[in-house]
PDB file of C-alpha atoms and ligand atoms in Angstrom:
ATOM      1  CA  MET M 107      16.354 -16.640   6.599  1.00 81.00           C
ATOM      2  CA  LYS M 108      12.714 -17.726   6.095  1.00 92.00           C
ATOM      3  CA  ARG M 109      10.965 -15.165   3.925  1.00 97.00           C
ATOM      4  CA  ARG M 110       7.389 -14.151   4.709  1.00 98.00           C
ATOM      5  CA  PRO M 111       5.166 -14.814   1.658  1.00 98.00           C
ATOM      6  CA  ILE M 112       3.122 -11.751   0.708  1.00 99.00           C
ATOM      7  CA  ILE M 113       0.730 -10.506  -1.947  1.00 99.00           C
ATOM      8  CA  ILE M 114       0.779  -6.748  -2.637  1.00 99.00           C
ATOM      9  CA  ASP M 115      -2.521  -5.154  -3.708  1.00 99.00           C
ATOM     10  CA  THR M 116      -1.605  -1.794  -5.152  1.00 99.00           C
ATOM     11  CA  ASP M 117      -2.472   1.271  -7.299  1.00 98.00           C
ATOM     12  CA  PRO M 118       0.931   2.677  -8.376  1.00 98.00           C
ATOM     13  CA  GLY M 119       1.157   5.519  -7.587  1.00 96.00           C
ATOM     14  CA  ILE M 120       4.430   7.185  -6.687  1.00 97.00           C
ATOM     15  CA  ASP M 121       4.458   6.159  -3.032  1.00 98.00           C
ATOM     16  CA  ASP M 122       3.343   2.647  -4.045  1.00 98.00           C
ATOM     17  CA  ALA M 123       6.414   2.448  -6.298  1.00 98.00           C
ATOM     18  CA  LEU M 124       8.796   2.907  -3.345  1.00 98.00           C
ATOM     19  CA  ALA M 125       6.856   0.452  -1.164  1.00 98.00           C
ATOM     20  CA  ILE M 126       6.992  -2.147  -3.947  1.00 98.00           C
ATOM     21  CA  ALA M 127      10.741  -1.567  -4.378  1.00 98.00           C
ATOM     22  CA  ILE M 128      11.337  -2.058  -0.656  1.00 98.00           C
ATOM     23  CA  ALA M 129       9.371  -5.326  -0.643  1.00 98.00           C
ATOM     24  CA  LEU M 130      11.041  -6.697  -3.777  1.00 98.00           C
ATOM     25  CA  PHE M 131      14.584  -6.127  -2.473  1.00 98.00           C
ATOM     26  CA  SER M 132      14.083  -7.054   1.186  1.00 98.00           C
ATOM     27  CA  GLU M 133      15.585 -10.325   2.409  1.00 97.00           C
ATOM     28  CA  GLU M 134      12.608 -10.927   4.695  1.00 98.00           C
ATOM     29  CA  LEU M 135       9.736 -10.850   2.180  1.00 98.00           C
ATOM     30  CA  ASP M 136       8.780 -13.139  -0.699  1.00 98.00           C
ATOM     31  CA  VAL M 137       6.440 -11.284  -3.088  1.00 98.00           C
ATOM     32  CA  LYS M 138       4.302 -14.040  -4.594  1.00 98.00           C
ATOM     33  CA  LEU M 139       1.933 -11.829  -6.601  1.00 99.00           C
ATOM     34  CA  ILE M 140       1.167  -8.175  -7.308  1.00 99.00           C
ATOM     35  CA  THR M 141      -2.497  -7.322  -7.903  1.00 99.00           C
ATOM     36  CA  THR M 142      -3.719  -3.991  -9.221  1.00 99.00           C
ATOM     37  CA  VAL M 143      -6.870  -2.014  -8.533  1.00 98.00           C
ATOM     38  CA  ALA M 144      -8.234   1.358  -9.641  1.00 98.00           C
ATOM     39  CA  GLY M 145      -7.183   4.017  -7.169  1.00 98.00           C
ATOM     40  CA  ASN M 146      -4.558   6.672  -7.731  1.00 98.00           C
ATOM     41  CA  VAL M 147      -5.302   6.414 -11.446  1.00 98.00           C
ATOM     42  CA  SER M 148      -7.328   4.037 -13.656  1.00 98.00           C
ATOM     43  CA  LEU M 149      -6.937   0.263 -13.575  1.00 98.00           C
ATOM     44  CA  ASP M 150      -5.201   0.186 -16.956  1.00 98.00           C
ATOM     45  CA  LYS M 151      -2.723   2.854 -15.871  1.00 98.00           C
ATOM     46  CA  VAL M 152      -1.893   1.311 -12.471  1.00 98.00           C
ATOM     47  CA  THR M 153      -1.420  -2.082 -14.138  1.00 98.00           C
ATOM     48  CA  TYR M 154       0.864  -0.583 -16.775  1.00 98.00           C
ATOM     49  CA  ASN M 155       2.783   1.148 -13.967  1.00 98.00           C
ATOM     50  CA  ALA M 156       3.174  -2.074 -11.988  1.00 98.00           C
ATOM     51  CA  LEU M 157       4.582  -3.815 -15.077  1.00 98.00           C
ATOM     52  CA  ARG M 158       6.913  -0.877 -15.790  1.00 98.00           C
ATOM     53  CA  LEU M 159       8.218  -1.029 -12.221  1.00 98.00           C
ATOM     54  CA  LEU M 160       8.951  -4.779 -12.483  1.00 98.00           C
ATOM     55  CA  LYS M 161      10.817  -4.176 -15.742  1.00 98.00           C
ATOM     56  CA  PHE M 162      12.797  -1.391 -14.070  1.00 98.00           C
ATOM     57  CA  PHE M 163      13.598  -3.554 -11.024  1.00 98.00           C
ATOM     58  CA  LYS M 164      14.292  -6.612 -13.207  1.00 97.00           C
ATOM     59  CA  LYS M 165      11.985  -8.719 -11.024  1.00 98.00           C
ATOM     60  CA  ASP M 166       9.764 -11.493 -12.441  1.00 97.00           C
ATOM     61  CA  VAL M 167       6.762 -11.250 -10.139  1.00 98.00           C
ATOM     62  CA  PRO M 168       3.394 -12.143 -11.687  1.00 98.00           C
ATOM     63  CA  VAL M 169       0.849  -9.330 -11.967  1.00 98.00           C
ATOM     64  CA  ALA M 170      -2.937  -9.748 -12.021  1.00 98.00           C
ATOM     65  CA  LYS M 171      -5.335  -6.997 -13.002  1.00 98.00           C
ATOM     66  CA  GLY M 172      -8.258  -6.406 -10.652  1.00 98.00           C
ATOM     67  CA  CYS M 173     -11.252  -4.125 -10.292  1.00 98.00           C
ATOM     68  CA  SER M 174     -11.682  -1.001 -12.392  1.00 98.00           C
ATOM     69  CA  GLN M 175     -14.373   0.546 -10.166  1.00 98.00           C
ATOM     70  CA  PRO M 176     -15.190   0.641  -6.432  1.00 98.00           C
ATOM     71  CA  LEU M 177     -18.081  -1.602  -5.328  1.00 98.00           C
ATOM     72  CA  ILE M 178     -20.623   1.197  -4.970  1.00 98.00           C
ATOM     73  CA  THR M 179     -18.995   4.623  -4.457  1.00 96.00           C
ATOM     74  CA  PRO M 180     -18.306   6.510  -7.742  1.00 96.00           C
ATOM     75  CA  PHE M 181     -14.601   6.338  -8.683  1.00 95.00           C
ATOM     76  CA  ILE M 182     -12.526   9.483  -8.207  1.00 94.00           C
ATOM     77  CA  ASP M 183      -8.768   9.138  -8.787  1.00 93.00           C
ATOM     78  CA  ALA M 184      -5.755  10.916  -7.264  1.00 91.00           C
ATOM     79  CA  SER M 185      -4.102  12.043 -10.498  1.00 90.00           C
ATOM     80  CA  ASP M 186      -3.756  15.484  -8.926  1.00 90.00           C
ATOM     81  CA  ILE M 187      -1.248  13.894  -6.523  1.00 90.00           C
ATOM     82  CA  HIS M 188       0.529  11.349  -8.763  1.00 90.00           C
ATOM     83  CA  GLY M 189       0.137  12.921 -12.204  1.00 90.00           C
ATOM     84  CA  VAL M 190      -1.975  11.801 -15.141  1.00 94.00           C
ATOM     85  CA  SER M 191       0.054   8.622 -15.681  1.00 95.00           C
ATOM     86  CA  GLY M 192       0.139   7.863 -11.952  1.00 95.00           C
ATOM     87  CA  MET M 193       3.942   7.836 -12.007  1.00 96.00           C
ATOM     88  CA  GLU M 194       4.772  11.172 -13.555  1.00 91.00           C
ATOM     89  CA  GLY M 195       8.362  12.327 -13.743  1.00 93.00           C
ATOM     90  CA  TYR M 196      10.449   9.355 -14.877  1.00 97.00           C
ATOM     91  CA  ASP M 197      10.767   7.890 -18.368  1.00 97.00           C
ATOM     92  CA  PHE M 198      10.357   4.166 -17.724  1.00 97.00           C
ATOM     93  CA  GLU M 199      11.052   1.560 -20.418  1.00 97.00           C
ATOM     94  CA  GLU M 200       8.049  -0.111 -22.005  1.00 97.00           C
ATOM     95  CA  PRO M 201       7.153  -3.275 -20.030  1.00 96.00           C
ATOM     96  CA  ASP M 202       6.792  -6.707 -21.587  1.00 83.00           C
ATOM     97  CA  ASP M 203       3.369  -8.110 -20.777  1.00 91.00           C
ATOM     98  CA  ARG M 204       4.624 -11.639 -20.125  1.00 96.00           C
ATOM     99  CA  LEU M 205       4.259 -11.050 -16.363  1.00 98.00           C
ATOM    100  CA  LEU M 206       0.589 -10.117 -16.761  1.00 98.00           C
ATOM    101  CA  LEU M 207      -1.600 -13.098 -15.841  1.00 98.00           C
ATOM    102  CA  LYS M 208      -4.813 -13.696 -17.761  1.00 98.00           C
ATOM    103  CA  GLY M 209      -6.880 -14.310 -14.632  1.00 98.00           C
ATOM    104  CA  HIS M 210      -8.631 -11.591 -12.637  1.00 98.00           C
ATOM    105  CA  ALA M 211      -6.742 -10.447  -9.538  1.00 98.00           C
ATOM    106  CA  VAL M 212      -9.387 -11.907  -7.230  1.00 98.00           C
ATOM    107  CA  ASN M 213      -9.080 -15.365  -8.787  1.00 98.00           C
ATOM    108  CA  GLU M 214      -5.282 -15.197  -8.910  1.00 98.00           C
ATOM    109  CA  MET M 215      -5.107 -14.131  -5.248  1.00 98.00           C
ATOM    110  CA  ASN M 216      -7.305 -17.093  -4.334  1.00 98.00           C
ATOM    111  CA  ARG M 217      -5.156 -19.487  -6.414  1.00 98.00           C
ATOM    112  CA  VAL M 218      -1.879 -18.283  -4.868  1.00 98.00           C
ATOM    113  CA  ILE M 219      -3.236 -18.318  -1.315  1.00 98.00           C
ATOM    114  CA  GLN M 220      -4.920 -21.721  -1.576  1.00 98.00           C
ATOM    115  CA  SER M 221      -1.904 -23.344  -3.249  1.00 98.00           C
ATOM    116  CA  SER M 222       0.581 -21.993  -0.693  1.00 98.00           C
ATOM    117  CA  ASP M 223       2.070 -24.350   1.914  1.00 97.00           C
ATOM    118  CA  GLU M 224       1.972 -21.498   4.415  1.00 97.00           C
ATOM    119  CA  LYS M 225      -0.379 -18.660   5.241  1.00 98.00           C
ATOM    120  CA  ILE M 226      -0.011 -15.547   3.080  1.00 98.00           C
ATOM    121  CA  THR M 227       0.110 -11.943   4.327  1.00 99.00           C
ATOM    122  CA  LEU M 228      -1.890  -9.467   2.240  1.00 99.00           C
ATOM    123  CA  VAL M 229      -0.263  -6.039   2.006  1.00 99.00           C
ATOM    124  CA  ALA M 230      -2.997  -3.636   0.890  1.00 99.00           C
ATOM    125  CA  ILE M 231      -1.754  -0.238  -0.212  1.00 98.00           C
ATOM    126  CA  ALA M 232      -4.765   0.779  -2.308  1.00 98.00           C
ATOM    127  CA  PRO M 233      -8.558   0.817  -2.144  1.00 98.00           C
ATOM    128  CA  MET M 234      -9.770  -2.596  -0.878  1.00 99.00           C
ATOM    129  CA  THR M 235     -12.086  -3.521  -3.766  1.00 99.00           C
ATOM    130  CA  ASN M 236     -10.134  -6.631  -4.842  1.00 99.00           C
ATOM    131  CA  ILE M 237      -9.733  -7.932  -1.287  1.00 99.00           C
ATOM    132  CA  ALA M 238     -13.402  -7.437  -0.461  1.00 99.00           C
ATOM    133  CA  LEU M 239     -14.446  -9.453  -3.513  1.00 98.00           C
ATOM    134  CA  LEU M 240     -11.873 -12.150  -2.684  1.00 99.00           C
ATOM    135  CA  LEU M 241     -13.462 -12.589   0.749  1.00 98.00           C
ATOM    136  CA  LYS M 242     -16.988 -12.638  -0.697  1.00 98.00           C
ATOM    137  CA  LEU M 243     -16.274 -15.004  -3.614  1.00 98.00           C
ATOM    138  CA  TYR M 244     -13.949 -17.333  -1.692  1.00 98.00           C
ATOM    139  CA  PRO M 245     -14.787 -17.044   2.054  1.00 98.00           C
ATOM    140  CA  GLU M 246     -12.763 -20.172   2.845  1.00 98.00           C
ATOM    141  CA  VAL M 247      -9.601 -18.289   1.877  1.00 98.00           C
ATOM    142  CA  LYS M 248      -9.672 -16.496   5.256  1.00 98.00           C
ATOM    143  CA  GLU M 249      -8.128 -19.594   6.897  1.00 98.00           C
ATOM    144  CA  LYS M 250      -5.031 -19.235   4.722  1.00 98.00           C
ATOM    145  CA  ILE M 251      -4.460 -15.489   5.287  1.00 98.00           C
ATOM    146  CA  GLN M 252      -1.916 -14.695   8.010  1.00 98.00           C
ATOM    147  CA  GLU M 253      -2.998 -11.059   8.381  1.00 98.00           C
ATOM    148  CA  ILE M 254      -3.892  -8.026   6.300  1.00 99.00           C
ATOM    149  CA  VAL M 255      -1.438  -5.150   6.740  1.00 99.00           C
ATOM    150  CA  PHE M 256      -2.884  -2.069   5.111  1.00 99.00           C
ATOM    151  CA  MET M 257      -2.056   1.549   4.485  1.00 98.00           C
ATOM    152  CA  GLY M 258      -5.295   3.373   4.976  1.00 98.00           C
ATOM    153  CA  GLY M 259      -7.613   5.085   7.374  1.00 98.00           C
ATOM    154  CA  SER M 260      -6.952   7.629  10.086  1.00 98.00           C
ATOM    155  CA  ALA M 261      -7.618   7.979  13.797  1.00 98.00           C
ATOM    156  CA  SER M 262      -7.640  11.719  13.237  1.00 96.00           C
ATOM    157  CA  ARG M 263      -8.352  13.737  10.098  1.00 97.00           C
ATOM    158  CA  GLY M 264      -8.457  12.833   6.410  1.00 98.00           C
ATOM    159  CA  ASN M 265      -6.577  13.508   3.180  1.00 97.00           C
ATOM    160  CA  LYS M 266      -9.462  12.913   0.778  1.00 96.00           C
ATOM    161  CA  GLY M 267     -12.395  14.077   2.928  1.00 96.00           C
ATOM    162  CA  VAL M 268     -12.491  16.089   6.121  1.00 97.00           C
ATOM    163  CA  MET M 269     -12.170  12.873   8.146  1.00 97.00           C
ATOM    164  CA  SER M 270     -11.511  10.222   5.451  1.00 98.00           C
ATOM    165  CA  GLU M 271      -8.286   8.839   4.013  1.00 98.00           C
ATOM    166  CA  PHE M 272      -8.029   8.159   0.254  1.00 98.00           C
ATOM    167  CA  ASN M 273      -7.867   4.328   0.178  1.00 98.00           C
ATOM    168  CA  MET M 274     -10.777   3.954   2.600  1.00 98.00           C
ATOM    169  CA  ALA M 275     -12.831   6.795   1.101  1.00 98.00           C
ATOM    170  CA  THR M 276     -12.412   5.547  -2.480  1.00 98.00           C
ATOM    171  CA  ASP M 277     -14.195   2.290  -1.605  1.00 98.00           C
ATOM    172  CA  PRO M 278     -15.669   2.421   1.910  1.00 98.00           C
ATOM    173  CA  GLU M 279     -18.031  -0.508   1.265  1.00 98.00           C
ATOM    174  CA  ALA M 280     -15.067  -2.712   0.337  1.00 98.00           C
ATOM    175  CA  ALA M 281     -13.231  -1.587   3.454  1.00 98.00           C
ATOM    176  CA  LYS M 282     -16.301  -2.452   5.568  1.00 98.00           C
ATOM    177  CA  ILE M 283     -16.206  -6.031   4.252  1.00 98.00           C
ATOM    178  CA  VAL M 284     -12.497  -6.353   5.054  1.00 99.00           C
ATOM    179  CA  LEU M 285     -12.626  -4.690   8.486  1.00 98.00           C
ATOM    180  CA  SER M 286     -15.506  -6.975   9.554  1.00 98.00           C
ATOM    181  CA  SER M 287     -13.936 -10.160   8.137  1.00 98.00           C
ATOM    182  CA  GLY M 288     -12.362 -11.412  11.367  1.00 98.00           C
ATOM    183  CA  ILE M 289      -8.941 -11.663   9.666  1.00 98.00           C
ATOM    184  CA  PRO M 290      -6.108 -10.172  11.798  1.00 98.00           C
ATOM    185  CA  LEU M 291      -5.703  -6.546  10.678  1.00 98.00           C
ATOM    186  CA  VAL M 292      -2.894  -4.021  10.971  1.00 99.00           C
ATOM    187  CA  MET M 293      -3.707  -0.428  10.049  1.00 99.00           C
ATOM    188  CA  ALA M 294      -0.935   1.990   9.080  1.00 98.00           C
ATOM    189  CA  GLY M 295      -3.002   5.116   8.573  1.00 98.00           C
ATOM    190  CA  LEU M 296      -2.416   8.822   8.213  1.00 98.00           C
ATOM    191  CA  ASP M 297      -1.438   9.060  11.905  1.00 98.00           C
ATOM    192  CA  VAL M 298       1.883   7.504  10.845  1.00 98.00           C
ATOM    193  CA  GLY M 299       1.752   8.265   7.095  1.00 98.00           C
ATOM    194  CA  TRP M 300       1.921  11.972   7.765  1.00 98.00           C
ATOM    195  CA  LYS M 301       5.126  11.418   9.765  1.00 98.00           C
ATOM    196  CA  ALA M 302       6.752   9.036   7.236  1.00 98.00           C
ATOM    197  CA  LEU M 303       8.534  11.858   5.465  1.00 97.00           C
ATOM    198  CA  VAL M 304      11.431  12.067   3.022  1.00 97.00           C
ATOM    199  CA  TYR M 305      13.189  15.393   3.588  1.00 96.00           C
ATOM    200  CA  PRO M 306      15.394  17.299   1.096  1.00 94.00           C
ATOM    201  CA  ASP M 307      18.659  15.821   2.396  1.00 95.00           C
ATOM    202  CA  ASP M 308      17.131  12.343   2.241  1.00 96.00           C
ATOM    203  CA  SER M 309      16.049  12.765  -1.384  1.00 95.00           C
ATOM    204  CA  GLU M 310      19.475  14.188  -2.260  1.00 95.00           C
ATOM    205  CA  LYS M 311      21.093  11.076  -0.736  1.00 97.00           C
ATOM    206  CA  MET M 312      18.671   8.883  -2.713  1.00 97.00           C
ATOM    207  CA  LYS M 313      19.430  10.708  -5.951  1.00 97.00           C
ATOM    208  CA  ASN M 314      23.093   9.656  -5.720  1.00 96.00           C
ATOM    209  CA  MET M 315      22.489   6.258  -4.102  1.00 98.00           C
ATOM    210  CA  ASN M 316      21.493   3.919  -6.963  1.00 98.00           C
ATOM    211  CA  LYS M 317      19.173   3.610  -9.966  1.00 98.00           C
ATOM    212  CA  THR M 318      16.109   3.275  -7.738  1.00 98.00           C
ATOM    213  CA  GLY M 319      17.025   6.403  -5.795  1.00 98.00           C
ATOM    214  CA  GLU M 320      17.634   8.308  -8.996  1.00 98.00           C
ATOM    215  CA  MET M 321      14.242   7.182 -10.360  1.00 98.00           C
ATOM    216  CA  ALA M 322      12.508   8.055  -7.083  1.00 98.00           C
ATOM    217  CA  TYR M 323      14.059  11.519  -7.103  1.00 97.00           C
ATOM    218  CA  ALA M 324      12.628  12.138 -10.581  1.00 97.00           C
ATOM    219  CA  LEU M 325       9.180  10.981  -9.433  1.00 97.00           C
ATOM    220  CA  PHE M 326       9.387  13.096  -6.277  1.00 95.00           C
ATOM    221  CA  LYS M 327       9.661  16.236  -8.366  1.00 92.00           C
ATOM    222  CA  LYS M 328       6.113  15.534  -9.619  1.00 88.00           C
ATOM    223  CA  TYR M 329       4.676  13.940  -6.465  1.00 89.00           C
ATOM    224  CA  ARG M 330       2.158  16.173  -4.662  1.00 88.00           C
ATOM    225  CA  GLY M 331       1.999  14.065  -1.484  1.00 86.00           C
ATOM    226  CA  GLY M 332       3.761  16.769   0.500  1.00 87.00           C
ATOM    227  CA  SER M 333       6.656  18.696  -1.004  1.00 85.00           C
ATOM    228  CA  MET M 334      10.368  18.174  -1.549  1.00 82.00           C
ATOM    229  CA  LYS M 335      11.003  21.150   0.752  1.00 86.00           C
ATOM    230  CA  THR M 336       8.740  20.250   3.725  1.00 90.00           C
ATOM    231  CA  GLY M 337       8.861  16.472   3.312  1.00 95.00           C
ATOM    232  CA  LEU M 338       7.291  13.908   0.984  1.00 97.00           C
ATOM    233  CA  LYS M 339       4.781  11.462   2.494  1.00 97.00           C
ATOM    234  CA  MET M 340       5.798   7.838   1.964  1.00 98.00           C
ATOM    235  CA  TYR M 341       2.352   6.559   2.904  1.00 98.00           C
ATOM    236  CA  ASP M 342       2.562   3.059   1.428  1.00 98.00           C
ATOM    237  CA  SER M 343       6.048   2.342   2.778  1.00 98.00           C
ATOM    238  CA  CYS M 344       4.396   2.475   6.222  1.00 98.00           C
ATOM    239  CA  ALA M 345       2.762  -0.890   5.509  1.00 98.00           C
ATOM    240  CA  MET M 346       6.148  -2.416   4.589  1.00 98.00           C
ATOM    241  CA  ALA M 347       7.727  -0.760   7.630  1.00 98.00           C
ATOM    242  CA  TYR M 348       5.317  -2.655   9.892  1.00 98.00           C
ATOM    243  CA  LEU M 349       6.531  -5.940   8.425  1.00 98.00           C
ATOM    244  CA  LEU M 350      10.221  -5.027   8.326  1.00 98.00           C
ATOM    245  CA  CYS M 351      10.782  -2.669  11.282  1.00 98.00           C
ATOM    246  CA  PRO M 352       7.718  -2.770  13.596  1.00 98.00           C
ATOM    247  CA  GLU M 353       9.736  -1.323  16.472  1.00 98.00           C
ATOM    248  CA  MET M 354       9.425   2.127  14.896  1.00 98.00           C
ATOM    249  CA  TYR M 355       5.694   2.101  15.709  1.00 98.00           C
ATOM    250  CA  GLN M 356       3.526   2.675  18.766  1.00 98.00           C
ATOM    251  CA  VAL M 357       0.659   0.221  18.182  1.00 98.00           C
ATOM    252  CA  VAL M 358      -2.672  -0.161  19.981  1.00 98.00           C
ATOM    253  CA  GLU M 359      -5.133  -3.057  19.724  1.00 98.00           C
ATOM    254  CA  THR M 360      -8.624  -1.640  19.423  1.00 98.00           C
ATOM    255  CA  TYR M 361     -11.960  -1.805  17.644  1.00 98.00           C
ATOM    256  CA  LEU M 362     -11.785  -0.476  14.079  1.00 98.00           C
ATOM    257  CA  ASP M 363     -14.767   0.204  11.836  1.00 98.00           C
ATOM    258  CA  ILE M 364     -15.735   2.528   8.995  1.00 98.00           C
ATOM    259  CA  GLU M 365     -18.586   4.993   8.546  1.00 98.00           C
ATOM    260  CA  LEU M 366     -20.610   4.377   5.374  1.00 98.00           C
ATOM    261  CA  ASN M 367     -23.637   6.660   5.693  1.00 95.00           C
ATOM    262  CA  GLY M 368     -22.453  10.006   6.999  1.00 91.00           C
ATOM    263  CA  SER M 369     -23.273  12.747   4.489  1.00 93.00           C
ATOM    264  CA  MET M 370     -19.966  14.395   5.450  1.00 95.00           C
ATOM    265  CA  THR M 371     -18.088  11.471   7.020  1.00 96.00           C
ATOM    266  CA  ALA M 372     -18.537   8.495   4.666  1.00 96.00           C
ATOM    267  CA  GLY M 373     -15.213   6.647   4.473  1.00 98.00           C
ATOM    268  CA  CYS M 374     -14.078   7.842   7.896  1.00 98.00           C
ATOM    269  CA  THR M 375     -12.408   5.070   9.917  1.00 98.00           C
ATOM    270  CA  ILE M 376     -13.614   4.744  13.492  1.00 98.00           C
ATOM    271  CA  VAL M 377     -10.704   3.920  15.830  1.00 98.00           C
ATOM    272  CA  ASP M 378     -12.533   3.327  19.112  1.00 98.00           C
ATOM    273  CA  LEU M 379      -9.631   3.898  21.506  1.00 98.00           C
ATOM    274  CA  LYS M 380     -11.903   4.404  24.513  1.00 98.00           C
ATOM    275  CA  GLY M 381     -14.282   1.499  23.816  1.00 98.00           C
ATOM    276  CA  TYR M 382     -17.430   3.606  23.479  1.00 98.00           C
ATOM    277  CA  LEU M 383     -18.870   1.087  20.968  1.00 98.00           C
ATOM    278  CA  LYS M 384     -18.273  -1.813  23.352  1.00 98.00           C
ATOM    279  CA  GLN M 385     -16.872  -4.042  20.627  1.00 98.00           C
ATOM    280  CA  PRO M 386     -13.931  -6.465  20.948  1.00 98.00           C
ATOM    281  CA  ALA M 387     -10.625  -5.340  19.431  1.00 98.00           C
ATOM    282  CA  ASN M 388     -10.296  -6.435  15.786  1.00 98.00           C
ATOM    283  CA  ALA M 389      -7.172  -4.548  14.698  1.00 98.00           C
ATOM    284  CA  LYS M 390      -3.710  -3.337  15.601  1.00 98.00           C
ATOM    285  CA  VAL M 391      -3.566   0.369  14.767  1.00 98.00           C
ATOM    286  CA  CYS M 392      -0.235   2.161  14.330  1.00 98.00           C
ATOM    287  CA  MET M 393      -0.854   5.356  16.281  1.00 98.00           C
ATOM    288  CA  ASP M 394       2.632   6.880  16.223  1.00 98.00           C
ATOM    289  CA  LEU M 395       5.940   6.561  14.411  1.00 98.00           C
ATOM    290  CA  ASN M 396       9.535   7.335  15.404  1.00 98.00           C
ATOM    291  CA  GLU M 397      10.379   9.684  12.556  1.00 98.00           C
ATOM    292  CA  ASN M 398      14.142   9.298  12.745  1.00 97.00           C
ATOM    293  CA  MET M 399      13.840   5.527  12.815  1.00 98.00           C
ATOM    294  CA  PHE M 400      11.590   5.693   9.734  1.00 98.00           C
ATOM    295  CA  ARG M 401      14.029   7.896   7.798  1.00 98.00           C
ATOM    296  CA  GLU M 402      16.986   5.647   8.612  1.00 98.00           C
ATOM    297  CA  TRP M 403      15.027   2.480   7.815  1.00 98.00           C
ATOM    298  CA  PHE M 404      13.653   3.938   4.560  1.00 98.00           C
ATOM    299  CA  LEU M 405      17.062   5.046   3.229  1.00 98.00           C
ATOM    300  CA  ASN M 406      18.625   1.700   4.178  1.00 98.00           C
ATOM    301  CA  ALA M 407      15.796  -0.134   2.407  1.00 98.00           C
ATOM    302  CA  ILE M 408      16.226   1.918  -0.778  1.00 98.00           C
ATOM    303  CA  ASN M 409      19.967   1.326  -0.574  1.00 98.00           C
ATOM    304  CA  LYS M 410      19.278  -2.412  -0.943  1.00 98.00           C
ATOM    305  CA  CYS M 411      17.563  -1.829  -4.311  1.00 98.00           C
ATOM    306  CA  ILE M 412      19.254  -1.798  -7.709  1.00 97.00           C
TER     307      ILE M 412
HETATM  308  O1  LIG P 758      -3.866   8.060   1.522  1.00 50.33           O
HETATM  309  C1  LIG P 758      -2.685   7.551   0.954  1.00 50.33           C
HETATM  310  C2  LIG P 758      -2.993   6.419   0.034  1.00 50.33           C
HETATM  311  O2  LIG P 758      -3.693   6.939  -1.077  1.00 50.33           O
HETATM  312  C3  LIG P 758      -1.725   5.764  -0.540  1.00 50.33           C
HETATM  313  O3  LIG P 758      -1.974   4.402  -0.787  1.00 50.33           O
HETATM  314  C4  LIG P 758      -1.500   6.499  -1.813  1.00 50.33           C
HETATM  315  O4  LIG P 758      -0.865   5.682  -2.814  1.00 50.33           O
HETATM  316  C5  LIG P 758      -2.900   6.819  -2.239  1.00 50.33           C
HETATM  317  O5  LIG P 758      -3.390   5.739  -2.978  1.00 50.33           O
HETATM  318 CA1  LIG P 759      -1.384   3.350  -2.914  1.00 50.33          CA
END
């Protein structure tokens, strides 16, 4: 089977860890590069976490370190959700740094995309700082990007601000650059992220499934994205689910933008379902998710891991 080449831009992050696992062990995806960006925790910590995950999964994917701060908005992390380390709860082995490239993530993304025989899909599961700078520094790269599938935004309410989702609200100016780039976009926001839940019987199954499930269970005990009792939100796996099982989604093509100036709404994504702004559609937005299909898909995907 032809694998789709992807680059994952990430801020691990407990839910990032599961999304990365799913991508690394799927038969349909070819992870060419993992780039890190400040988000859930600092750049150094998310980079260390990405390297620790690759050591755990025994996968030799190159890692490139990206931006340590948003473009303009002051950086506020999500260590309250993921723990101080960003992946609290499991005692990972120390990584070897041989996978860590010397080049900045933006330059390494450009190199990988430009040298690829086929278009690359960007899977963005973090604030969009790296991707925004890629598009500004190397505008010609747009021709070689298949689409950007991102976890972020919301057509309803927020999880960082009243109306703003964490990845968008952490760097709204970067998101503005990406959303207005003209590159095909797929948004998997909170409208589906809040329904992408791992319930107690799911996490019990995972615990006894394999090493990855056992590790995930340990992380889940510290993860504050939901609760083990009422369901844990697998936000970032929603981006992988679009690539691997799109039939679980109800998707609409619409105009998508982001508010930058609202004193209470900065970082809020504008999903113009009724066309009030009279703009052409620029994104596919996942508006709903079949929860049972997600749970079955998610457990099957974890079952493919080590
Ligand atoms: O809003 C959820 C997003 O913020 C996810 O990417 C999660 O990892 C956090 O970064
Ligand atoms: Ca993330």
